[in-house]
Coordinates of C-alpha atoms and ligand atoms in Angstrom, one line a residue:
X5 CA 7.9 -3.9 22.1
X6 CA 7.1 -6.9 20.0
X7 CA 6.7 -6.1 16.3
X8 CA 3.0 -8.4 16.9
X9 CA 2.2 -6.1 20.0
X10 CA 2.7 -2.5 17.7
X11 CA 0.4 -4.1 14.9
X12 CA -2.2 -5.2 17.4
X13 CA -2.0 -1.7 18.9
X14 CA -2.0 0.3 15.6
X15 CA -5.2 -1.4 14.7
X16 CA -6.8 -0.8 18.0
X17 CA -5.5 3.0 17.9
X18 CA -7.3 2.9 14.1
X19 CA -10.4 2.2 15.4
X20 CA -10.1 4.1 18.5
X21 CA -9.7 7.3 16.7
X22 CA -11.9 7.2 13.5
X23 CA -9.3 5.5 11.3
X24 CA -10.2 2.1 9.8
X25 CA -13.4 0.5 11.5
X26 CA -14.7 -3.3 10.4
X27 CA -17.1 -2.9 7.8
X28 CA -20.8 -4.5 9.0
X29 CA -19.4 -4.1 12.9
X30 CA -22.9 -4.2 14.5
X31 CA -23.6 -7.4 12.4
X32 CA -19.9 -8.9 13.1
X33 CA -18.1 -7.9 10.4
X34 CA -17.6 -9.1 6.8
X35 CA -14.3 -10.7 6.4
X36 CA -11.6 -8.4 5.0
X37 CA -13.6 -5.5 4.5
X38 CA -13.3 -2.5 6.0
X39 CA -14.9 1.1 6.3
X40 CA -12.7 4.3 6.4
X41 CA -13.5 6.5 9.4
X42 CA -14.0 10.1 9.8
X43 CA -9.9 10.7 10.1
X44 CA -8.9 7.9 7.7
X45 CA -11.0 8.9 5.1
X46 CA -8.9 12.3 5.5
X47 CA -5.5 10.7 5.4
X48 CA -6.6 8.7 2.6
X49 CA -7.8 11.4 0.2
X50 CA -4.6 12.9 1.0
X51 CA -2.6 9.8 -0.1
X52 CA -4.8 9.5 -3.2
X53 CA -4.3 13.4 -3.9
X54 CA 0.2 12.9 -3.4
X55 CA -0.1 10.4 -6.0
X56 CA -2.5 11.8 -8.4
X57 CA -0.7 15.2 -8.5
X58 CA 2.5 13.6 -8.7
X59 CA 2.1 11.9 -11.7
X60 CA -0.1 14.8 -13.5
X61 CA 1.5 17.6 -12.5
X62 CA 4.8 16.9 -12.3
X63 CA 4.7 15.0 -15.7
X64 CA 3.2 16.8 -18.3
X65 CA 2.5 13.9 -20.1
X66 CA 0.3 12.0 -17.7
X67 CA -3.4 12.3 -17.9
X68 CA -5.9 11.1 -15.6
X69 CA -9.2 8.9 -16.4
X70 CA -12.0 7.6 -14.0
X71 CA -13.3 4.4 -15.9
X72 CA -16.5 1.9 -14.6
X73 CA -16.2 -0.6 -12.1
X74 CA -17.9 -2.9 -14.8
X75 CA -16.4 -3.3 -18.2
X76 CA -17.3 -5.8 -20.8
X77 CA -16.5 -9.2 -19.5
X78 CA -14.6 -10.0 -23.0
X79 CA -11.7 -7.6 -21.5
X80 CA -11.4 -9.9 -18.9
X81 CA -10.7 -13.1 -21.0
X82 CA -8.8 -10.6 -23.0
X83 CA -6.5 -9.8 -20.2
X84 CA -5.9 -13.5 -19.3
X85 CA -7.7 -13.3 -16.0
X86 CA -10.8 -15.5 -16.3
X87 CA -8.4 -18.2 -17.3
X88 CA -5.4 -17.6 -15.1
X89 CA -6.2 -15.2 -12.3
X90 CA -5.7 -18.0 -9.6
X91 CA -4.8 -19.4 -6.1
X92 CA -4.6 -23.0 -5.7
X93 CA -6.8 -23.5 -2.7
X94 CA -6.8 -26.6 -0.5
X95 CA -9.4 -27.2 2.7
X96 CA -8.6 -29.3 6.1
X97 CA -11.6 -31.8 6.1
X98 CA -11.5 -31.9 10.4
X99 CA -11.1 -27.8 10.8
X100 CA -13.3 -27.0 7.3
X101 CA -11.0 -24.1 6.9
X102 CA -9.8 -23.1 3.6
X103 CA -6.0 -22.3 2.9
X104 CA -4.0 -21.3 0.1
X105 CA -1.6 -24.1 -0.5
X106 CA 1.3 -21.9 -2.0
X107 CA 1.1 -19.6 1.3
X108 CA 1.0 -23.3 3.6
X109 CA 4.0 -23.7 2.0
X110 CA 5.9 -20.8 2.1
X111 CA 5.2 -20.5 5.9
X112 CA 6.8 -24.1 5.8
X113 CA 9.7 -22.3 4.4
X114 CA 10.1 -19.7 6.6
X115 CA 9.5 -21.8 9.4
X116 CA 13.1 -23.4 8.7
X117 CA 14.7 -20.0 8.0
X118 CA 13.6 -19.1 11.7
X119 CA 15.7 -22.8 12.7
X120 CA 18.7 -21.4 10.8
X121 CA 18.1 -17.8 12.4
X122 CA 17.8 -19.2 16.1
X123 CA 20.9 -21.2 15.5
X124 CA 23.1 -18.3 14.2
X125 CA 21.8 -16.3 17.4
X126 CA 22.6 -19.2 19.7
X127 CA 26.4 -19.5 18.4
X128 CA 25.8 -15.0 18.4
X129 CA 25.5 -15.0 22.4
X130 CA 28.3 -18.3 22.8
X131 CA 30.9 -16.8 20.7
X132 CA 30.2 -13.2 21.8
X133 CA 32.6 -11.0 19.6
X134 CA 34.8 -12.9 17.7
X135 CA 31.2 -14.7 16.0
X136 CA 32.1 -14.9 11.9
X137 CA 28.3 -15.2 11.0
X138 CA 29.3 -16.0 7.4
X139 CA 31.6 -19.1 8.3
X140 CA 29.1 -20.1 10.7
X141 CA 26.4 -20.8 8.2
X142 CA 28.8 -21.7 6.3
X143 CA 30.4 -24.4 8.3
X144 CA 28.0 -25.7 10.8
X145 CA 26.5 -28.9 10.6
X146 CA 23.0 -28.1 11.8
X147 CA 22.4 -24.7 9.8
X148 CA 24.0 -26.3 6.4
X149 CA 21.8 -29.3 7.2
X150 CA 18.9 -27.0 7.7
X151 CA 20.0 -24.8 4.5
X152 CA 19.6 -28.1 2.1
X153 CA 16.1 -28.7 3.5
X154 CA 15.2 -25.5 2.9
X155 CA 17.0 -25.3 -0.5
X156 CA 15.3 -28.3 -1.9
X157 CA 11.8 -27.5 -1.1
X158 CA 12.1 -23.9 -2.5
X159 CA 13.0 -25.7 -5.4
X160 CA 10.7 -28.1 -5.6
X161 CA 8.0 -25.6 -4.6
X162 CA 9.2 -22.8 -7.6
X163 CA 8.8 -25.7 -10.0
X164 CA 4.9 -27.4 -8.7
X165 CA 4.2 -23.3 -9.3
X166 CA 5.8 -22.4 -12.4
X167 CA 3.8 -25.8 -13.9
X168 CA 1.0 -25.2 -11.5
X169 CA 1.0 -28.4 -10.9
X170 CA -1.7 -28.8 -8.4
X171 CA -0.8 -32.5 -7.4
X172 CA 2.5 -31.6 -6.7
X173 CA 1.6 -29.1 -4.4
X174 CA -0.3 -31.7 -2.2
X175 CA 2.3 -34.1 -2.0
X176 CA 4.2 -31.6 -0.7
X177 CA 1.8 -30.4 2.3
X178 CA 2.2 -33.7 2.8
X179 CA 5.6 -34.7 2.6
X180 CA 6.2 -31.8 4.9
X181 CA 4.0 -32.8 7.4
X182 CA 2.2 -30.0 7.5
X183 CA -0.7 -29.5 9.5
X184 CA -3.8 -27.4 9.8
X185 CA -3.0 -24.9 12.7
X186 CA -6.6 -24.6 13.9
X187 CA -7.6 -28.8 13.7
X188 CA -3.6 -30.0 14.0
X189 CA -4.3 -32.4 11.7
X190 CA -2.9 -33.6 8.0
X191 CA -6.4 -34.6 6.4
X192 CA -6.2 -32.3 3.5
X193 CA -8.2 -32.4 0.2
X194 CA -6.8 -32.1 -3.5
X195 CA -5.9 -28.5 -3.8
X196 CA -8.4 -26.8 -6.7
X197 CA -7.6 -23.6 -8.8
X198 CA -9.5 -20.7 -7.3
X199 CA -10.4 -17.8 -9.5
X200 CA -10.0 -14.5 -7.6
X201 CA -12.8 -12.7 -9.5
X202 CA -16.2 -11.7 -8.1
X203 CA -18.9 -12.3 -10.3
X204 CA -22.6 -10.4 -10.8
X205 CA -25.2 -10.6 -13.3
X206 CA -26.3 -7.8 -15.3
X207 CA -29.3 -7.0 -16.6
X208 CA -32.9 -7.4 -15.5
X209 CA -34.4 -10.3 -17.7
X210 CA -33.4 -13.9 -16.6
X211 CA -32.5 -14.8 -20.5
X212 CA -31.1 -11.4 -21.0
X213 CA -28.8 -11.2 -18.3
X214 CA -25.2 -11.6 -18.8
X215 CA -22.4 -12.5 -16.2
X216 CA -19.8 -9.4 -15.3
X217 CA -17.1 -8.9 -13.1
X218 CA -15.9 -7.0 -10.5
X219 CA -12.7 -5.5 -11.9
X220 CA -10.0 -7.1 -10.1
X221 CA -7.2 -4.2 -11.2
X222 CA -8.4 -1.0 -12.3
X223 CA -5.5 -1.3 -15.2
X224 CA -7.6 -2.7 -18.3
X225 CA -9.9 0.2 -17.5
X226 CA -6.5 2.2 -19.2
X227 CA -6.1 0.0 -21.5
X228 CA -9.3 -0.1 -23.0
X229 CA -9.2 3.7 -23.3
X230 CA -5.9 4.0 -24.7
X231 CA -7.3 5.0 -28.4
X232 CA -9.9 7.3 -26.6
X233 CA -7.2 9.3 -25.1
X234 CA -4.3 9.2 -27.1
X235 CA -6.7 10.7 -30.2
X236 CA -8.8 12.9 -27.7
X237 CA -5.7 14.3 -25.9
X238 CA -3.9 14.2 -28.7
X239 CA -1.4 12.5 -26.7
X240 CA 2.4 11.7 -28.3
X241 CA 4.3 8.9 -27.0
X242 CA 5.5 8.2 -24.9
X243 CA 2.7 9.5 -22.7
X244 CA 0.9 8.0 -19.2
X245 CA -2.6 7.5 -18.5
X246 CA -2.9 7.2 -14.3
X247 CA -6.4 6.3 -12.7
X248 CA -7.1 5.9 -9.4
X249 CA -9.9 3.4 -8.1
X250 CA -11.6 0.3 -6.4
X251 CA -10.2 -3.1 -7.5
X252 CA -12.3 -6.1 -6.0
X253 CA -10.4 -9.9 -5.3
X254 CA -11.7 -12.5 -3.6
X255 CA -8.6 -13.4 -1.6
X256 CA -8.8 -16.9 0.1
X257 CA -6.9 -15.9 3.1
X258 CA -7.6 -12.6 4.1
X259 CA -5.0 -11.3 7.1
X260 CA -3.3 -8.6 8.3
X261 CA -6.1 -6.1 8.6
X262 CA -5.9 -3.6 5.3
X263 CA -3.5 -5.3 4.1
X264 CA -5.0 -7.6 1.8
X265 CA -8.6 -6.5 1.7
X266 CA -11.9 -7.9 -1.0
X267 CA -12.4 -4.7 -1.9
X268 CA -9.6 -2.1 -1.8
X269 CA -8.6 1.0 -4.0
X270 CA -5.4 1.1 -6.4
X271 CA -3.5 3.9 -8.2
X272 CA -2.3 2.7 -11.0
X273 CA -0.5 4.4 -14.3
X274 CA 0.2 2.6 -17.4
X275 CA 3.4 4.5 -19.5
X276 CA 3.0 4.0 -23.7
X277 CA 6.5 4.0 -24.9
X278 CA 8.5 3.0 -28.1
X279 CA 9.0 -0.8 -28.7
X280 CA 12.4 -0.6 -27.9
X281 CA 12.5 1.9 -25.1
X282 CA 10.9 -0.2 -22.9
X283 CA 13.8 -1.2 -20.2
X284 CA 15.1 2.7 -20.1
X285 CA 11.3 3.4 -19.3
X286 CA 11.1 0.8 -16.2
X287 CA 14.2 1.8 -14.7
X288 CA 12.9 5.7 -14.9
X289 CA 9.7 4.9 -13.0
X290 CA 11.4 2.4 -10.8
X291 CA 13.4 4.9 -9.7
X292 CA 10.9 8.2 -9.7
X293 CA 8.5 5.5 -7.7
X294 CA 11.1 5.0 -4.9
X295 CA 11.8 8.7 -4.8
X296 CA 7.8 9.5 -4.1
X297 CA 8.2 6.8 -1.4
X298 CA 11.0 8.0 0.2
X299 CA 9.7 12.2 0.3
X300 CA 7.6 11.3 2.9
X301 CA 10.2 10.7 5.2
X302 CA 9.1 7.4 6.8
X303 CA 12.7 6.6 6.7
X304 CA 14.7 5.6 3.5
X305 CA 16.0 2.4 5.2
X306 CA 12.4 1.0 5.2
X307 CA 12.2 0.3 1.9
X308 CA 13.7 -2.1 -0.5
X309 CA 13.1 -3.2 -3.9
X310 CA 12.4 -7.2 -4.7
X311 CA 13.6 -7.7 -8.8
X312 CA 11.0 -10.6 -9.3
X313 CA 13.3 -13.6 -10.9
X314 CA 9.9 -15.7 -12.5
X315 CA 7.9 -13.3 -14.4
X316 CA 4.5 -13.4 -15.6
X317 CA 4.0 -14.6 -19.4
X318 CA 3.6 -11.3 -20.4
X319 CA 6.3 -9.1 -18.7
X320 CA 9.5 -8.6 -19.4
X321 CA 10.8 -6.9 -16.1
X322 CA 9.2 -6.7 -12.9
X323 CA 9.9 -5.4 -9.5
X324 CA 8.0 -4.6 -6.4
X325 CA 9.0 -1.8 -4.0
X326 CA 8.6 -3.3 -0.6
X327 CA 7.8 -1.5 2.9
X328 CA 8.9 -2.9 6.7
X329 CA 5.7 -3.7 7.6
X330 CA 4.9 -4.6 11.6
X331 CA 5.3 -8.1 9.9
X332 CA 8.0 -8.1 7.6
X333 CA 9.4 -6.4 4.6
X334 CA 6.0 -6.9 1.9
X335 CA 5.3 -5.5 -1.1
X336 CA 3.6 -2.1 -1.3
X337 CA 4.2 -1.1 -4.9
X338 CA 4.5 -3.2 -8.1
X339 CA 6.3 -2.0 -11.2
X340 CA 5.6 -4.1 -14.2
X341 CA 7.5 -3.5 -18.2
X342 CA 4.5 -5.6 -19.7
X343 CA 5.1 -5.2 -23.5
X344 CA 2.3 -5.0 -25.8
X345 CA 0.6 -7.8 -24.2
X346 CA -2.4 -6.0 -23.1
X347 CA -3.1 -3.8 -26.3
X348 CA -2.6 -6.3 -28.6
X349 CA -5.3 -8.9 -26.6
X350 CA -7.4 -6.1 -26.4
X351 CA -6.7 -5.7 -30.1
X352 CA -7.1 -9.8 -31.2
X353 CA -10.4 -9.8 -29.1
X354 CA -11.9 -6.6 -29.9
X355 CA -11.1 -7.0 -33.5
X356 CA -10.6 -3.5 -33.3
X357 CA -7.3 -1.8 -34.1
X358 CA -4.9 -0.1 -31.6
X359 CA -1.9 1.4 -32.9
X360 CA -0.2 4.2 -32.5
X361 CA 1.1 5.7 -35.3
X362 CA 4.1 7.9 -34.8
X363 CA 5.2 10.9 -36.7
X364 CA 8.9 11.2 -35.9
X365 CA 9.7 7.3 -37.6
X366 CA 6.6 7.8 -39.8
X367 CA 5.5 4.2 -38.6
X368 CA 2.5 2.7 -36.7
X369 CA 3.0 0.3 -33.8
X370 CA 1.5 -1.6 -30.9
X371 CA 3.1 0.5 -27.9
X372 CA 5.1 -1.4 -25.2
X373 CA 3.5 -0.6 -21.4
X374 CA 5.4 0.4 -18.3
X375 CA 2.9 0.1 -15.1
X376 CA 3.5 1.4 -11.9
X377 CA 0.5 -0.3 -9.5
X378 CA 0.1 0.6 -6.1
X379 CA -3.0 -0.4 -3.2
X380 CA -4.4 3.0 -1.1
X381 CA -4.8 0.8 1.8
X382 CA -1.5 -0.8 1.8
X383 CA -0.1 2.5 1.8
X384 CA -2.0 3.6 4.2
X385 CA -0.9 1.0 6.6
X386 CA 2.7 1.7 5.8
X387 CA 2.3 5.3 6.5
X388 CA 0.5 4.6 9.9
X389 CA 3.1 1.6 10.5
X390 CA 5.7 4.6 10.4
X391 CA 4.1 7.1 11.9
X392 CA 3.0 4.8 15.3
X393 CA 5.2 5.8 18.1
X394 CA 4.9 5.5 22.0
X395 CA 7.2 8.2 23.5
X396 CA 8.5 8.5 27.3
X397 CA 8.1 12.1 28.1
X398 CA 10.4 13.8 30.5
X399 CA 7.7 13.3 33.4
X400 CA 7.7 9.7 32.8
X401 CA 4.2 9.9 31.0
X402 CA 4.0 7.8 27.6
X403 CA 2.2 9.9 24.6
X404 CA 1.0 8.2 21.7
X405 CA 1.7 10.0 18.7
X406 CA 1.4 9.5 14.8
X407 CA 4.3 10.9 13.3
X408 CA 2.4 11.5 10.1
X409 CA 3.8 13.9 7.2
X410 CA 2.2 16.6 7.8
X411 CA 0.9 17.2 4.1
X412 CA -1.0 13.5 4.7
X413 CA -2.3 14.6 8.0
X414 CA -5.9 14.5 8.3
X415 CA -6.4 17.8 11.0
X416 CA -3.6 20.2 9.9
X417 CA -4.3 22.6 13.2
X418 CA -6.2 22.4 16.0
X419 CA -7.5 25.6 17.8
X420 CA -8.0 25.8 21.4
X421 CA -9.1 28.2 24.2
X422 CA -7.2 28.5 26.8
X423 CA -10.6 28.7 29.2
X424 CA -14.1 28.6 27.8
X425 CA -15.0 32.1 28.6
X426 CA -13.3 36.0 28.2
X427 CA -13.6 35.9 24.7
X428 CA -11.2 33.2 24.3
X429 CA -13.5 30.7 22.4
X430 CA -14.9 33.6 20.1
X431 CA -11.3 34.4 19.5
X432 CA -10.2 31.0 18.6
X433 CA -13.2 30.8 15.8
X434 CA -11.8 34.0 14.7
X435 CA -8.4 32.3 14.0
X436 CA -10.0 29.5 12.4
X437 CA -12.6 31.7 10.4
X438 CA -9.3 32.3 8.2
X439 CA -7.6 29.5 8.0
X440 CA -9.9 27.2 7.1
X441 CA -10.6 27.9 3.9
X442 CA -6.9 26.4 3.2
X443 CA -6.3 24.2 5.9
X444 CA -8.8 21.6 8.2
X445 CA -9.2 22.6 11.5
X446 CA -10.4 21.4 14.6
X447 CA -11.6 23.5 17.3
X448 CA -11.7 21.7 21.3
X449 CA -11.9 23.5 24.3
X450 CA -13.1 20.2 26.8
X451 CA -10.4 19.2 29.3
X452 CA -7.1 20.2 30.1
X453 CA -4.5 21.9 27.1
X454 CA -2.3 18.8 28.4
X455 CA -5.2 16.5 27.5
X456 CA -6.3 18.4 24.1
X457 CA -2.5 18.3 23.2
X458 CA -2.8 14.4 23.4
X459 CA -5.7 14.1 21.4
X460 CA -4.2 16.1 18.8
X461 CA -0.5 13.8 18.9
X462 CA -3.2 10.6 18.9
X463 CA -4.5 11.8 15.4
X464 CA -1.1 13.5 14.1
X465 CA -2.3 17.1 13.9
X466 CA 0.7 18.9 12.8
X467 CA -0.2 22.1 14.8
X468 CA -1.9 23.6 17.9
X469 CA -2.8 26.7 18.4
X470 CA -3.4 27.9 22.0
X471 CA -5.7 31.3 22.4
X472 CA -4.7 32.8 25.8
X473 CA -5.5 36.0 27.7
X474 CA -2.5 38.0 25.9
X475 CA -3.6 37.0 22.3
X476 CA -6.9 39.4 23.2
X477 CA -4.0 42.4 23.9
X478 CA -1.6 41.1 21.1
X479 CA -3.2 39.4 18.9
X480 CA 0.0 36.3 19.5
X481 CA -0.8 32.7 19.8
X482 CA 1.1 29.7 21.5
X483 CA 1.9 27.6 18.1
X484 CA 2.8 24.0 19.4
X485 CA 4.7 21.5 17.0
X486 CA 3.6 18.0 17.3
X487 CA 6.9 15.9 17.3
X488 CA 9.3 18.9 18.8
X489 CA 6.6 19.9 21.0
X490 CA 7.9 22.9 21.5
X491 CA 5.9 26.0 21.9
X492 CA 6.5 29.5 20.3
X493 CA 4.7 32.7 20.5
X494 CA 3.7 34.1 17.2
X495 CA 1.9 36.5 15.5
X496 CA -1.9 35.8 14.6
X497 CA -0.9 37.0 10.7
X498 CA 2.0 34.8 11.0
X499 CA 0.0 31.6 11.2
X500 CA -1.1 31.1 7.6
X501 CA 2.2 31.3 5.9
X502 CA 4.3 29.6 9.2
X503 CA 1.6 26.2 9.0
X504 CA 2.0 26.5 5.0
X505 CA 5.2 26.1 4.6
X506 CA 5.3 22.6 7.1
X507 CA 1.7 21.1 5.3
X508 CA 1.6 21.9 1.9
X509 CA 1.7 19.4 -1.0
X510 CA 4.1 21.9 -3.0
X511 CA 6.8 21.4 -0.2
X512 CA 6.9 17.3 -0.6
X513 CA 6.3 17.7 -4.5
X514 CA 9.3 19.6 -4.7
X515 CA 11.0 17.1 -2.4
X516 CA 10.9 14.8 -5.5
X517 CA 11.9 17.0 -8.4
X518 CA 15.1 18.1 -5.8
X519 CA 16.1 14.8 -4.3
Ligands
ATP605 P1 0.1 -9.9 -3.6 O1 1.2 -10.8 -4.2 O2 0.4 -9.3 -2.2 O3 -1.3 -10.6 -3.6 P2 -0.2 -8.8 -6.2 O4 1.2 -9.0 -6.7 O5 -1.2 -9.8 -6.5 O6 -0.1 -8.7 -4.5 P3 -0.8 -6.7 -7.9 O7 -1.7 -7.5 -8.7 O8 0.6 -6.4 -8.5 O9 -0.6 -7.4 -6.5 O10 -1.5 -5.3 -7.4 C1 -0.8 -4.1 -7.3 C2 -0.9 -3.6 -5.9 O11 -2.3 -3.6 -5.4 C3 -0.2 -4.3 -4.8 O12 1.2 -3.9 -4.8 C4 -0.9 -4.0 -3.6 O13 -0.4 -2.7 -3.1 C5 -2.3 -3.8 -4.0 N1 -3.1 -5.0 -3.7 C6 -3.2 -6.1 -4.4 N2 -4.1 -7.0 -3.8 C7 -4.5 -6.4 -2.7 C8 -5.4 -6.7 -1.7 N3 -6.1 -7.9 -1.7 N4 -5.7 -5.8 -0.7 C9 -5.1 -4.6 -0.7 N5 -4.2 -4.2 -1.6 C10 -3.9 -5.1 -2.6

């Protein structure tokens, strides 16, 4: 199946089964929002709890903080990002729509990659096996010719950005030829800065009221309570302060569904170390970040990082962990060594100092920052993305099933009678009676097991549990395994410690410490 045909589906199966729904649906929808349904919310909490737990308990020297949406908008001039948090933005006069001119461009670029690609696969299928890929692209006149093409405007493009200049950028959209793809036409205006943050006022007076923001990052939030904790906790460095929350960004082209929302949520954790230390820092979390990633077991060849080579003012090393999305490999996590950029704004426009001082060289200092940033949602998606499979079964019926981890999953067991009547359904609220204080159940009798069965795969319940005639005698169940499906009879007493073992958070926490 078509990598676009999988992504259409997954979104339809998210909304089918309680997932992700639009937000606003009965009034249309709001662009690039959207609500969490009854099972996403599940699978959500769940990602938000493997990250929270892996960074506090595991490291005894991460604490957590909940910090306002609103914060004093100071922090945010501060921070740089009512000057320079922006996307040059230009509009088709004939279609009215609005595009970000960097991402008009970069689709121009990958438009000429796919050339290169279709030539190399071309010469693939002529040459059969003796095809030398490398000399090919090497050698032939066509790709090298569309290699320079797409060499020079990379290169031109990198520098029109690293200036930001804005006039450069048109002329390129228009040396390109590029046109809008809903009007087909090159009538572009000048392409504007766009600031990303949403604005509100505060306070009830007209005179009184004073303009605030809608954080677009839920890291200054840290760094604004980096005194508060450190003296509080009586925190030593290095130490990390993690937070999880809703970041707010009013993204000029919002695509590909959760993945770049208006509103979305972030766990981020910002690491105080020696000025110094910084580098052995970032390549500790870089590394500890990949490790969480991979315990899940989506598959370790689905992720890469990308070292960024053009850094932001303040950073000093920067990489993103990327996921193979439906659409490509794109960036999931970022992880950021940004100095003492942000404490020692906060510091110059607070007027207020923040230092650390530090007993074991009997100095004080500005502390240097390792951040590891990461979006709920696009997690979410690349957990789902993963997880989305269509399986031929033996009797040539298809089953969806999400291939979830089971610790993530939102329904760990599902309980079902085998008829509605002889007890059975009394019995099966018996079983669930004690589980449920430890793991979520669902209980369905309606339709066939086969049917109930392929519920449970469409949501990624980990376990089933059928209640027959026998379990009355016994007191044995049919447990069912989602991805095995294979069945086993068991022991009613067994069930707590046998479904344990498979969902608990302790068994993927330890997957990090051991791997
Ligand atoms: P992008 O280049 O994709 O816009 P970014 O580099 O601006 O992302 P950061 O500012 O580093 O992103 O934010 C950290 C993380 O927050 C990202 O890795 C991503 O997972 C998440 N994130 C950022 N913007 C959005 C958004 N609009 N919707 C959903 N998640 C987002």
């Amino acid at each position: 199946m078509a990598q676009e045909d999988v992504f259409k589906k997954l979104v339809s199966h998210c909304k089918e089964y309680g997932f992700v729904f639009p937000s606003s649906e009965i009034y249309d929808g709001l662009a690039a929002v959207y609500d969490y349904g009854q099972m996403g919310v599940e699978l959500k909490n769940n990602i938000k709890r493997y990250w929270w737990d892996s960074m506090t308990l595991l490291n005894d020297n991460i604490v957590g903080i909940d910090s306002a949406v609103f914060m004093h908008p100071t922090i945010w001039k501060a921070s740089g990002h009512v000057d320079a948090f922006n996307d040059p933005l230009i509009d088709n006069r004939d279609s009215k729509k609005r595009y970000r001119a960097d991402v008009l461009i970069e689709d121009a670029i990958a438009k000429i990659e796919e050339k290169i690609d279709k030539e190399v696969e071309k010469a693939r299928k002529r040459f059969g096996e003796n095809f030398d890929e490398k000399m090919y692209r090497e050698t032939n006149p066509r790709v090298l010719e569309y290699t320079q093409k797409r060499d020079a405007l990379h290169e031109r493009f990198a520098a029109a950005m690293s200036e930001m200049n804005l006039e450069e950028l048109r002329q390129i959209i228009i040396d390109q030829e590029i046109v809008c793809p809903i009007s087909g036409t090159k009538n572009w205006t000048d392409v504007r800065q766009f600031n990303l943050m949403f604005s509100t006022d505060m306070g009830s007076t007209a005179d009184g009221a004073m303009k605030v923001y809608l954080r677009p990052e839920t890291a200054q939030g840290i760094f604004v309570n980096f005194l508060n904790v450190q003296k509080t906790g009586r925190m030593r460095i290095p130490f990390g302060i993690a937070q999880i929350g809703k970041a707010f960004r009013n993204e000029i082209v919002a695509r590909q569904f959760i993945f770049r929302m208006r509103e979305f949520e972030q766990m981020e954790m910002q690491f105080f170390v020696r000025p110094g230390e910084e580098m052995t820092w970032f390549n500790h979390w870089k590394e500890f970040r990949l490790r969480w990633h991979k315990a899940l077991g989506l598959g370790d060849h689905k992720y890469r990082y990308h070292d960024h080579e053009k850094l932001a003012h303040y950073a000093n090393a920067a990489t993103d962990i990327e996921f193979e999305m439906p659409f490509g490999f794109k960036e999931v996590e970022g992880i950021h060594s940004r100095t003492d950029f942000d404490l020692s704004q906060h510091e110059k426009f607070s007027g207020k100092k923040i230092q650390y001082f530090d007993p074991e060289l009997n100095k004080s200092y500005t502390p240097y920052v390792i951040e590891t940033s990461i979006g709920v949602d696009r997690m979410f998606l690349s957990v789902l993305a993963a997880a989305y499979k269509e399986e031929v079964l033996e009797n040539g019926e298809t089953r969806v099933v999400l291939q979830l981890p089971a610790a993530l999953a939102p329904i760990k067991v599902a309980v079902m009678p085998l008829v509605r009547k002889d007890g059975l359904p009394e019995k099966a609220n018996e079983i669930i009676n004690s589980l449920k204080f430890d793991y979520r159940c669902q209980y369905d009798e309606k339709d066939s097991i086969g049917k109930r069965y392929r519920r449970q795969d469409a949501i990624g319940t980990p376990f089933c549990i059928t209640v027959d005639h026998q379990t009355l005698e016994d007191n044995t169940v049919t447990l069912r395994e989602r991805d095995s499906m294979e069945q086993h009879r068991v022991s009613i007493s067994e069930l707590h410690a046998l479904i344990g073992e498979k969902v608990s958070f302790r068994t993927l926490l330890q997957k990090i410490v051991n791997e």
